[in-house]
Tab-separated table of C-alpha atoms in Angstrom:
chain	number	residue	atom	x	y	z
A	1	MET	CA	31.613	66.980	23.685
A	2	GLU	CA	32.423	69.341	20.851
A	3	THR	CA	31.434	68.615	17.228
A	4	LYS	CA	34.911	67.391	16.236
A	5	SER	CA	34.932	64.875	19.095
A	6	LEU	CA	31.445	63.702	18.146
A	7	LEU	CA	32.503	63.179	14.545
A	8	HIS	CA	35.595	61.303	15.682
A	9	CYS	CA	33.410	59.243	17.979
A	10	ALA	CA	30.997	58.368	15.126
A	11	TYR	CA	34.012	57.373	13.016
A	12	VAL	CA	35.356	55.089	15.755
A	13	ALA	CA	31.885	53.565	16.257
A	14	SER	CA	31.476	52.847	12.536
A	15	LEU	CA	34.979	51.316	12.393
A	16	VAL	CA	34.108	49.012	15.311
A	17	VAL	CA	30.818	47.987	13.644
A	18	PHE	CA	32.656	47.317	10.389
A	19	LEU	CA	35.227	45.159	12.187
A	20	VAL	CA	32.582	43.194	14.119
A	21	LEU	CA	30.531	42.565	10.962
A	22	GLY	CA	33.686	41.583	9.071
A	23	ILE	CA	34.651	38.984	11.677
A	24	GLN	CA	31.078	37.654	11.767
A	25	ASP	CA	31.008	37.393	8.012
A	26	SER	CA	34.196	35.365	7.850
A	27	VAL	CA	32.565	32.795	10.122
A	28	GLN	CA	28.917	32.652	9.105
A	29	GLY	CA	28.759	33.882	5.550
A	30	ARG	CA	30.584	35.216	2.550
A	31	LEU	CA	30.412	38.689	1.069
A	32	LEU	CA	27.999	38.869	-1.841
A	33	SER	CA	29.788	40.230	-4.844
A	34	VAL	CA	26.869	39.630	-7.210
A	35	SER	CA	23.550	41.286	-6.424
A	36	LYS	CA	20.344	39.269	-6.089
A	37	PRO	CA	18.470	38.988	-9.427
A	38	ASP	CA	14.803	39.924	-9.894
A	39	PRO	CA	12.657	36.978	-8.655
A	40	LYS	CA	10.863	37.013	-12.057
A	41	SER	CA	14.112	35.928	-13.764
A	42	ALA	CA	13.785	32.336	-12.556
A	43	ALA	CA	16.931	30.932	-14.211
A	44	ALA	CA	19.219	33.801	-13.180
A	45	PHE	CA	17.769	33.722	-9.676
A	46	ALA	CA	18.253	29.948	-9.340
A	47	ARG	CA	21.865	30.201	-10.524
A	48	TRP	CA	22.504	33.065	-8.102
A	49	LEU	CA	21.116	31.036	-5.180
A	50	VAL	CA	23.193	27.952	-6.036
A	51	SER	CA	26.397	29.921	-6.554
A	52	GLN	CA	26.052	32.184	-3.486
A	53	ASN	CA	25.210	29.542	-0.916
A	54	TYR	CA	27.820	26.869	-0.214
A	55	TRP	CA	25.997	24.311	1.975
A	56	GLY	CA	22.663	22.571	1.867
A	57	VAL	CA	20.913	19.273	2.543
A	58	LEU	CA	21.617	16.348	0.235
A	59	ASN	CA	18.912	13.690	0.156
A	60	THR	CA	19.202	10.042	-0.694
A	61	ILE	CA	17.091	6.915	-0.258
A	62	SER	CA	18.162	4.958	2.815
A	63	SER	CA	17.771	1.211	2.381
A	64	ASP	CA	18.979	0.841	6.008
A	65	LEU	CA	15.947	2.879	7.127
A	66	GLY	CA	13.230	1.129	5.110
A	67	GLY	CA	13.644	3.288	2.010
A	68	ALA	CA	13.140	6.531	3.940
A	69	PRO	CA	14.317	9.828	2.454
A	70	PHE	CA	17.541	10.629	4.320
A	71	GLY	CA	18.778	14.236	4.365
A	72	ASN	CA	22.353	15.090	5.319
A	73	VAL	CA	24.064	18.459	5.777
A	74	VAL	CA	26.769	18.838	3.115
A	75	SER	CA	29.031	21.476	1.651
A	76	PHE	CA	28.948	21.939	-2.101
A	77	SER	CA	30.261	24.130	-4.876
A	78	ASP	CA	29.135	24.693	-8.444
A	79	GLY	CA	32.352	26.464	-9.437
A	80	LEU	CA	34.706	29.263	-8.507
A	81	PRO	CA	33.006	32.184	-6.755
A	82	ASP	CA	30.848	34.065	-9.282
A	83	LYS	CA	31.767	31.540	-11.993
A	84	GLY	CA	29.254	28.868	-11.113
A	85	SER	CA	28.319	26.116	-13.573
A	86	GLY	CA	24.947	25.376	-11.956
A	87	ILE	CA	26.110	21.790	-11.343
A	88	PRO	CA	26.655	21.108	-7.640
A	89	TYR	CA	29.772	19.111	-6.713
A	90	PHE	CA	30.365	17.383	-3.373
A	91	TYR	CA	33.279	15.813	-1.494
A	92	LEU	CA	31.932	12.698	0.208
A	93	THR	CA	33.208	9.557	1.894
A	94	THR	CA	31.475	6.186	2.047
A	95	LEU	CA	32.096	6.298	5.817
A	96	ASP	CA	28.975	8.490	5.665
A	97	PRO	CA	25.547	6.998	4.735
A	98	THR	CA	24.816	9.551	1.970
A	99	ALA	CA	27.588	8.363	-0.364
A	100	ARG	CA	26.787	4.697	0.435
A	101	ASN	CA	23.083	5.262	-0.322
A	102	ALA	CA	23.868	7.026	-3.615
A	103	LEU	CA	26.054	4.172	-4.832
A	104	LYS	CA	23.091	1.797	-4.310
A	105	ASP	CA	20.336	4.120	-5.559
A	106	HIS	CA	21.209	7.304	-7.471
A	107	ARG	CA	17.924	9.098	-6.759
A	108	SER	CA	18.754	12.262	-4.845
A	109	SER	CA	17.952	15.924	-4.256
A	110	LEU	CA	19.847	18.955	-3.001
A	111	THR	CA	17.943	21.620	-1.055
A	112	ILE	CA	19.341	25.115	-0.572
A	113	SER	CA	17.878	28.059	1.343
A	114	GLU	CA	18.431	31.759	0.775
A	115	TYR	CA	18.057	32.294	4.517
A	116	PRO	CA	21.690	31.744	5.577
A	117	ILE	CA	22.931	34.043	2.788
A	118	GLY	CA	21.379	36.843	4.836
A	119	THR	CA	19.278	38.460	2.090
A	120	CYS	CA	15.828	37.480	3.401
A	121	GLY	CA	15.491	40.550	5.610
A	122	THR	CA	13.093	39.885	8.487
A	123	ARG	CA	11.211	37.145	6.614
A	124	ASP	CA	10.745	33.705	8.117
A	125	PRO	CA	12.748	30.889	6.419
A	126	GLU	CA	9.424	29.334	5.253
A	127	ASN	CA	8.116	32.625	3.805
A	128	PRO	CA	7.954	32.163	-0.009
A	129	ALA	CA	9.761	35.480	-0.496
A	130	CYS	CA	12.766	33.917	1.269
A	131	ALA	CA	13.899	31.751	-1.639
A	132	LYS	CA	14.524	28.007	-1.661
A	133	ILE	CA	15.509	25.606	-4.376
A	134	THR	CA	15.481	21.821	-4.647
A	135	LEU	CA	17.427	20.204	-7.473
A	136	THR	CA	16.279	16.610	-7.986
A	137	GLY	CA	18.195	14.059	-10.048
A	138	LYS	CA	20.991	11.511	-9.821
A	139	LEU	CA	23.909	11.687	-7.389
A	140	VAL	CA	26.872	10.149	-9.213
A	141	LEU	CA	30.591	9.682	-8.701
A	142	VAL	CA	32.916	11.861	-10.805
A	143	ASP	CA	35.679	9.888	-12.547
A	144	ASN	CA	38.781	10.731	-10.537
A	145	ASN	CA	41.031	10.906	-13.617
A	146	SER	CA	38.866	13.325	-15.575
A	147	LYS	CA	38.988	17.038	-16.316
A	148	GLU	CA	35.696	17.239	-14.454
A	149	ALA	CA	37.364	15.951	-11.255
A	150	GLU	CA	39.925	18.757	-11.588
A	151	PHE	CA	37.073	21.255	-11.959
A	152	ALA	CA	35.240	19.770	-8.954
A	153	GLN	CA	38.382	19.921	-6.826
A	154	SER	CA	39.101	23.522	-7.713
A	155	ALA	CA	35.434	24.497	-7.224
A	156	LEU	CA	35.189	22.782	-3.830
A	157	PHE	CA	38.598	23.592	-2.354
A	158	THR	CA	38.248	27.294	-3.239
A	159	LYS	CA	34.946	27.659	-1.402
A	160	HIS	CA	35.831	25.135	1.333
A	161	PRO	CA	39.572	25.519	2.009
A	162	GLU	CA	39.644	23.067	4.928
A	163	MET	CA	38.708	20.180	2.586
A	164	LYS	CA	42.360	20.100	1.447
A	165	GLU	CA	43.296	18.934	4.951
A	166	TRP	CA	40.607	16.267	5.386
A	167	PRO	CA	42.071	12.849	6.275
A	168	GLU	CA	43.351	10.864	3.298
A	169	ASP	CA	42.376	7.510	4.806
A	170	HIS	CA	38.700	8.566	4.707
A	171	ASN	CA	38.845	8.269	0.890
A	172	PHE	CA	36.805	11.353	0.058
A	173	GLN	CA	35.617	11.329	-3.556
A	174	PHE	CA	33.984	13.872	-5.833
A	175	PHE	CA	30.292	13.448	-6.566
A	176	LYS	CA	27.910	15.577	-8.604
A	177	LEU	CA	24.181	15.947	-8.887
A	178	GLU	CA	22.824	15.473	-12.418
A	179	THR	CA	19.713	17.598	-12.189
A	180	LYS	CA	16.512	16.370	-13.842
A	181	ASP	CA	13.947	18.621	-12.128
A	182	ILE	CA	13.996	22.019	-10.426
A	183	PHE	CA	11.677	23.248	-7.666
A	184	LEU	CA	12.192	26.973	-7.084
A	185	ILE	CA	10.165	29.174	-4.763
A	186	ASN	CA	11.392	32.758	-4.710
A	187	TRP	CA	8.185	34.781	-4.349
A	188	PHE	CA	4.467	34.374	-3.686
A	189	GLY	CA	2.367	32.445	-6.218
A	190	GLY	CA	3.845	28.948	-6.164
A	191	PRO	CA	6.917	27.352	-7.740
A	192	LYS	CA	8.498	29.148	-10.708
A	193	PRO	CA	8.393	27.183	-13.975
A	194	LEU	CA	12.030	26.457	-14.829
A	195	THR	CA	13.464	23.752	-17.071
A	196	VAL	CA	16.916	22.231	-16.554
A	197	ASP	CA	17.957	23.643	-19.925
A	198	GLN	CA	16.904	27.170	-18.937
A	199	TYR	CA	18.746	26.726	-15.635
A	200	LEU	CA	21.964	25.522	-17.263
A	201	HIS	CA	21.908	28.217	-19.959
A	202	PRO	CA	20.349	31.292	-18.319
A	203	GLU	CA	20.137	34.645	-20.060
A	204	MET	CA	22.123	36.704	-17.553
B	1	MET	CA	39.985	64.203	23.252
B	2	GLU	CA	40.080	64.064	27.025
B	3	THR	CA	39.643	60.796	28.951
B	4	LYS	CA	35.965	61.458	29.755
B	5	SER	CA	35.165	61.997	26.083
B	6	LEU	CA	37.056	58.831	25.176
B	7	LEU	CA	35.076	56.826	27.716
B	8	HIS	CA	31.840	58.306	26.442
B	9	CYS	CA	32.909	57.460	22.912
B	10	ALA	CA	33.682	53.839	23.849
B	11	TYR	CA	30.252	53.659	25.483
B	12	VAL	CA	28.533	54.994	22.350
B	13	ALA	CA	30.528	52.574	20.166
B	14	SER	CA	29.565	49.580	22.305
B	15	LEU	CA	25.916	50.677	22.272
B	16	VAL	CA	25.999	50.879	18.466
B	17	VAL	CA	27.603	47.414	18.224
B	18	PHE	CA	24.986	46.039	20.596
B	19	LEU	CA	22.181	47.560	18.513
B	20	VAL	CA	23.613	46.289	15.214
B	21	LEU	CA	24.125	42.771	16.592
B	22	GLY	CA	20.650	42.873	18.124
B	23	ILE	CA	19.034	43.786	14.802
B	24	GLN	CA	21.072	41.143	12.967
B	25	ASP	CA	20.107	38.604	15.556
B	26	SER	CA	16.402	39.253	15.163
B	27	VAL	CA	16.780	38.517	11.456
B	28	GLN	CA	19.303	35.719	11.136
B	29	GLY	CA	19.426	34.003	14.495
B	30	ARG	CA	18.222	33.972	18.064
B	31	LEU	CA	20.147	34.637	21.222
B	32	LEU	CA	21.311	31.438	22.815
B	33	SER	CA	20.105	31.389	26.376
B	34	VAL	CA	21.178	27.788	26.915
B	35	SER	CA	24.837	26.975	26.409
B	36	LYS	CA	25.968	24.223	24.053
B	37	PRO	CA	26.255	20.852	25.849
B	38	ASP	CA	29.357	18.658	25.779
B	39	PRO	CA	29.360	16.681	22.490
B	40	LYS	CA	29.771	13.487	24.546
B	41	SER	CA	26.286	13.997	26.040
B	42	ALA	CA	24.533	12.851	22.855
B	43	ALA	CA	20.925	13.207	24.068
B	44	ALA	CA	21.387	16.629	25.676
B	45	PHE	CA	23.306	17.810	22.632
B	46	ALA	CA	20.638	16.569	20.192
B	47	ARG	CA	17.878	18.272	22.200
B	48	TRP	CA	19.896	21.505	22.313
B	49	LEU	CA	20.379	21.454	18.528
B	50	VAL	CA	16.679	20.826	17.836
B	51	SER	CA	15.483	23.470	20.284
B	52	GLN	CA	18.000	26.164	19.307
B	53	ASN	CA	17.610	25.991	15.544
B	54	TYR	CA	14.202	26.859	14.087
B	55	TRP	CA	14.462	25.867	10.419
B	56	GLY	CA	15.724	22.852	8.536
B	57	VAL	CA	15.055	20.630	5.549
B	58	LEU	CA	12.055	18.284	5.675
B	59	ASN	CA	12.356	15.305	3.370
B	60	THR	CA	9.586	13.211	1.859
B	61	ILE	CA	9.203	10.679	-0.960
B	62	SER	CA	7.967	12.320	-4.156
B	63	SER	CA	5.750	10.056	-6.246
B	64	ASP	CA	5.596	12.882	-8.843
B	65	LEU	CA	9.389	12.573	-9.235
B	66	GLY	CA	9.679	8.792	-9.561
B	67	GLY	CA	9.931	8.151	-5.813
B	68	ALA	CA	12.876	10.534	-5.397
B	69	PRO	CA	13.762	11.870	-1.940
B	70	PHE	CA	12.489	15.461	-1.968
B	71	GLY	CA	13.882	18.015	0.505
B	72	ASN	CA	12.101	21.271	1.294
B	73	VAL	CA	13.124	24.206	3.469
B	74	VAL	CA	10.721	24.492	6.407
B	75	SER	CA	10.376	26.265	9.716
B	76	PHE	CA	9.733	24.130	12.764
B	77	SER	CA	9.451	24.290	16.523
B	78	ASP	CA	9.673	21.647	19.236
B	79	GLY	CA	8.217	23.923	21.909
B	80	LEU	CA	8.553	27.283	23.568
B	81	PRO	CA	12.117	28.622	23.613
B	82	ASP	CA	14.199	26.572	26.053
B	83	LYS	CA	11.210	24.336	26.766
B	84	GLY	CA	11.540	22.020	23.806
B	85	SER	CA	9.801	18.643	23.690
B	86	GLY	CA	12.185	17.133	21.144
B	87	ILE	CA	9.214	16.580	18.790
B	88	PRO	CA	9.381	18.877	15.768
B	89	TYR	CA	6.108	20.505	14.689
B	90	PHE	CA	5.460	22.123	11.300
B	91	TYR	CA	2.863	24.400	9.725
B	92	LEU	CA	2.310	23.139	6.180
B	93	THR	CA	-0.168	23.514	3.344
B	94	THR	CA	-1.026	20.935	0.687
B	95	LEU	CA	-0.395	23.692	-1.872
B	96	ASP	CA	3.216	22.618	-1.249
B	97	PRO	CA	4.494	19.172	-2.356
B	98	THR	CA	5.911	18.207	1.063
B	99	ALA	CA	2.515	17.982	2.806
B	100	ARG	CA	0.983	16.253	-0.251
B	101	ASN	CA	3.812	13.702	-0.320
B	102	ALA	CA	3.480	12.998	3.417
B	103	LEU	CA	-0.244	12.336	3.141
B	104	LYS	CA	0.513	9.654	0.500
B	105	ASP	CA	3.666	8.204	2.124
B	106	HIS	CA	4.525	9.067	5.733
B	107	ARG	CA	8.236	8.211	5.432
B	108	SER	CA	10.166	11.397	6.186
B	109	SER	CA	13.231	12.947	7.785
B	110	LEU	CA	14.136	16.358	9.181
B	111	THR	CA	17.722	17.573	8.827
B	112	ILE	CA	19.095	20.373	10.985
B	113	SER	CA	22.536	21.981	10.992
B	114	GLU	CA	24.358	23.715	13.815
B	115	TYR	CA	25.970	26.021	11.252
B	116	PRO	CA	23.278	28.728	11.101
B	117	ILE	CA	23.114	28.890	14.912
B	118	GLY	CA	26.571	30.457	14.686
B	119	THR	CA	28.379	28.194	17.163
B	120	CYS	CA	30.589	26.330	14.655
B	121	GLY	CA	33.372	28.891	14.792
B	122	THR	CA	35.403	28.861	11.585
B	123	ARG	CA	34.557	25.210	10.828
B	124	ASP	CA	33.088	24.216	7.477
B	125	PRO	CA	29.397	23.127	7.562
B	126	GLU	CA	30.505	19.583	6.589
B	127	ASN	CA	33.147	19.383	9.338
B	128	PRO	CA	31.958	16.730	11.847
B	129	ALA	CA	32.647	19.139	14.726
B	130	CYS	CA	29.948	21.412	13.266
B	131	ALA	CA	26.982	19.340	14.406
B	132	LYS	CA	24.129	17.990	12.301
B	133	ILE	CA	21.155	15.843	13.112
B	134	THR	CA	18.682	13.884	11.010
B	135	LEU	CA	15.505	12.645	12.637
B	136	THR	CA	13.890	9.926	10.521
B	137	GLY	CA	10.334	8.704	10.995
B	138	LYS	CA	6.746	9.449	10.006
B	139	LEU	CA	5.409	12.888	9.085
B	140	VAL	CA	1.803	12.968	10.280
B	141	LEU	CA	-1.040	15.429	10.592
B	142	VAL	CA	-1.902	16.638	14.115
B	143	ASP	CA	-5.622	16.417	14.938
B	144	ASN	CA	-6.783	20.020	14.769
B	145	ASN	CA	-9.127	19.675	17.783
B	146	SER	CA	-6.533	18.218	20.143
B	147	LYS	CA	-4.441	19.579	23.012
B	148	GLU	CA	-1.437	18.688	20.875
B	149	ALA	CA	-2.602	21.113	18.145
B	150	GLU	CA	-2.753	23.854	20.801
B	151	PHE	CA	0.801	22.977	21.856
B	152	ALA	CA	1.974	22.933	18.212
B	153	GLN	CA	0.379	26.324	17.543
B	154	SER	CA	1.920	27.911	20.610
B	155	ALA	CA	5.331	26.323	19.869
B	156	LEU	CA	5.319	27.446	16.229
B	157	PHE	CA	3.762	30.902	16.540
B	158	THR	CA	6.140	31.869	19.370
B	159	LYS	CA	9.246	31.044	17.345
B	160	HIS	CA	7.734	32.116	13.988
B	161	PRO	CA	5.462	35.101	14.731
B	162	GLU	CA	4.630	35.790	11.066
B	163	MET	CA	2.837	32.410	10.794
B	164	LYS	CA	-0.158	34.012	12.563
B	165	GLU	CA	-0.632	36.204	9.493
B	166	TRP	CA	-0.285	33.500	6.830
B	167	PRO	CA	-3.270	33.400	4.443
B	168	GLU	CA	-6.278	31.467	5.766
B	169	ASP	CA	-7.305	30.193	2.321
B	170	HIS	CA	-4.005	28.266	2.084
B	171	ASN	CA	-5.315	25.903	4.790
B	172	PHE	CA	-2.113	25.528	6.750
B	173	GLN	CA	-2.237	22.554	9.120
B	174	PHE	CA	-0.047	21.301	11.941
B	175	PHE	CA	2.146	18.288	11.246
B	176	LYS	CA	4.675	16.500	13.432
B	177	LEU	CA	7.529	14.117	12.883
B	178	GLU	CA	7.258	10.874	14.858
B	179	THR	CA	10.929	10.007	15.157
B	180	LYS	CA	12.010	6.372	14.775
B	181	ASP	CA	15.758	6.847	14.201
B	182	ILE	CA	18.347	9.501	15.029
B	183	PHE	CA	21.530	10.271	13.099
B	184	LEU	CA	23.697	12.702	15.070
B	185	ILE	CA	27.184	13.836	14.159
B	186	ASN	CA	28.621	16.323	16.639
B	187	TRP	CA	32.314	15.449	16.733
B	188	PHE	CA	34.900	13.284	15.010
B	189	GLY	CA	34.527	9.492	15.130
B	190	GLY	CA	31.234	8.837	13.349
B	191	PRO	CA	27.582	9.102	14.381
B	192	LYS	CA	26.795	9.130	18.105
B	193	PRO	CA	24.747	6.153	19.306
B	194	LEU	CA	21.427	7.614	20.474
B	195	THR	CA	18.063	5.901	20.881
B	196	VAL	CA	14.739	7.706	20.485
B	197	ASP	CA	13.987	6.967	24.136
B	198	GLN	CA	17.288	8.537	25.273
B	199	TYR	CA	16.544	11.532	23.026
B	200	LEU	CA	13.020	12.036	24.381
B	201	HIS	CA	14.083	11.602	28.019
B	202	PRO	CA	17.590	13.020	28.271
B	203	GLU	CA	19.455	13.370	31.554
B	204	MET	CA	19.971	17.131	31.519
């Protein structure tokens, strides 16, 4: 082939790659519009991780299972994209054990991995340089007639559009995690010291 | 361009796509060599989910955090690829709270999502048709001089090659979850009834 054809060919190939990646992204992930902070900036990094991921595992105490810790895959949102509050909101129904458990015993944690965001490179999900965060605290119902419920709805429905269509007779309600302790691993050397106050008011 | 050039170009483009997907796959997921079972076949489906995913959230009771349920991102393996045993094995160090918690209180659960496998289509991670499983039971140490430790090592190091290089002075040890209860959601209509015996001996 001549040079012009080769160039055209490279252009077509890159277009195809772009399209394939675009379709993949719409299914498995979201485009990152904010770049990953330096791991040394614990608060900024934690806020980035919570705002960029949109699902995790929500843990409660299961009285049905002898007080065992019971993890459940959930979607969450801490605010509009790139306008996160650091407070994770959920849309749960008491048809599911997690909401039932929380109404009996508020103790809870939310665990989020950097891995599905796609920024861990070739690192294993358990490698400390592939970040993970666990927010521990109380899982509580948000008053349905409050400004906070409006915020939760907007935060959740923007990141999880199909929630708008979930069946009304399932009585989904907004919950939030009131964080009391933060466990953040985002590099070698053990958990990063990070208070809830630093997390909620990070110097960006 | 003439037809031959066009064909060559299409070939180059498909090669590039294949390479890009291949590289992505080695980072974010693994090729599925076993197809997803019918959601109605609860045991086969549960075994597929546990053998095809390779990371999840392992939950323990944290006495340091007032008995709160504490989730932690971990890598696991239930056996060589496509030869899963259904029993999840882990490689943990007591430098991390999860192993410390388990040695004080065995109650534990492992939560795994279908979402990162990439077979949920455009469904939200909390959509019941995007499967999730929680195995609840006891998190126990595997005797280091047993055949089972050899199996655990082979199962883990095959799916997580970098584990071989993890620092010796961290004293990583093999743990396993002895499952007592299974919570599987893989379609609409609530959790699928599934006993541990059915899970361990599925009709494939």
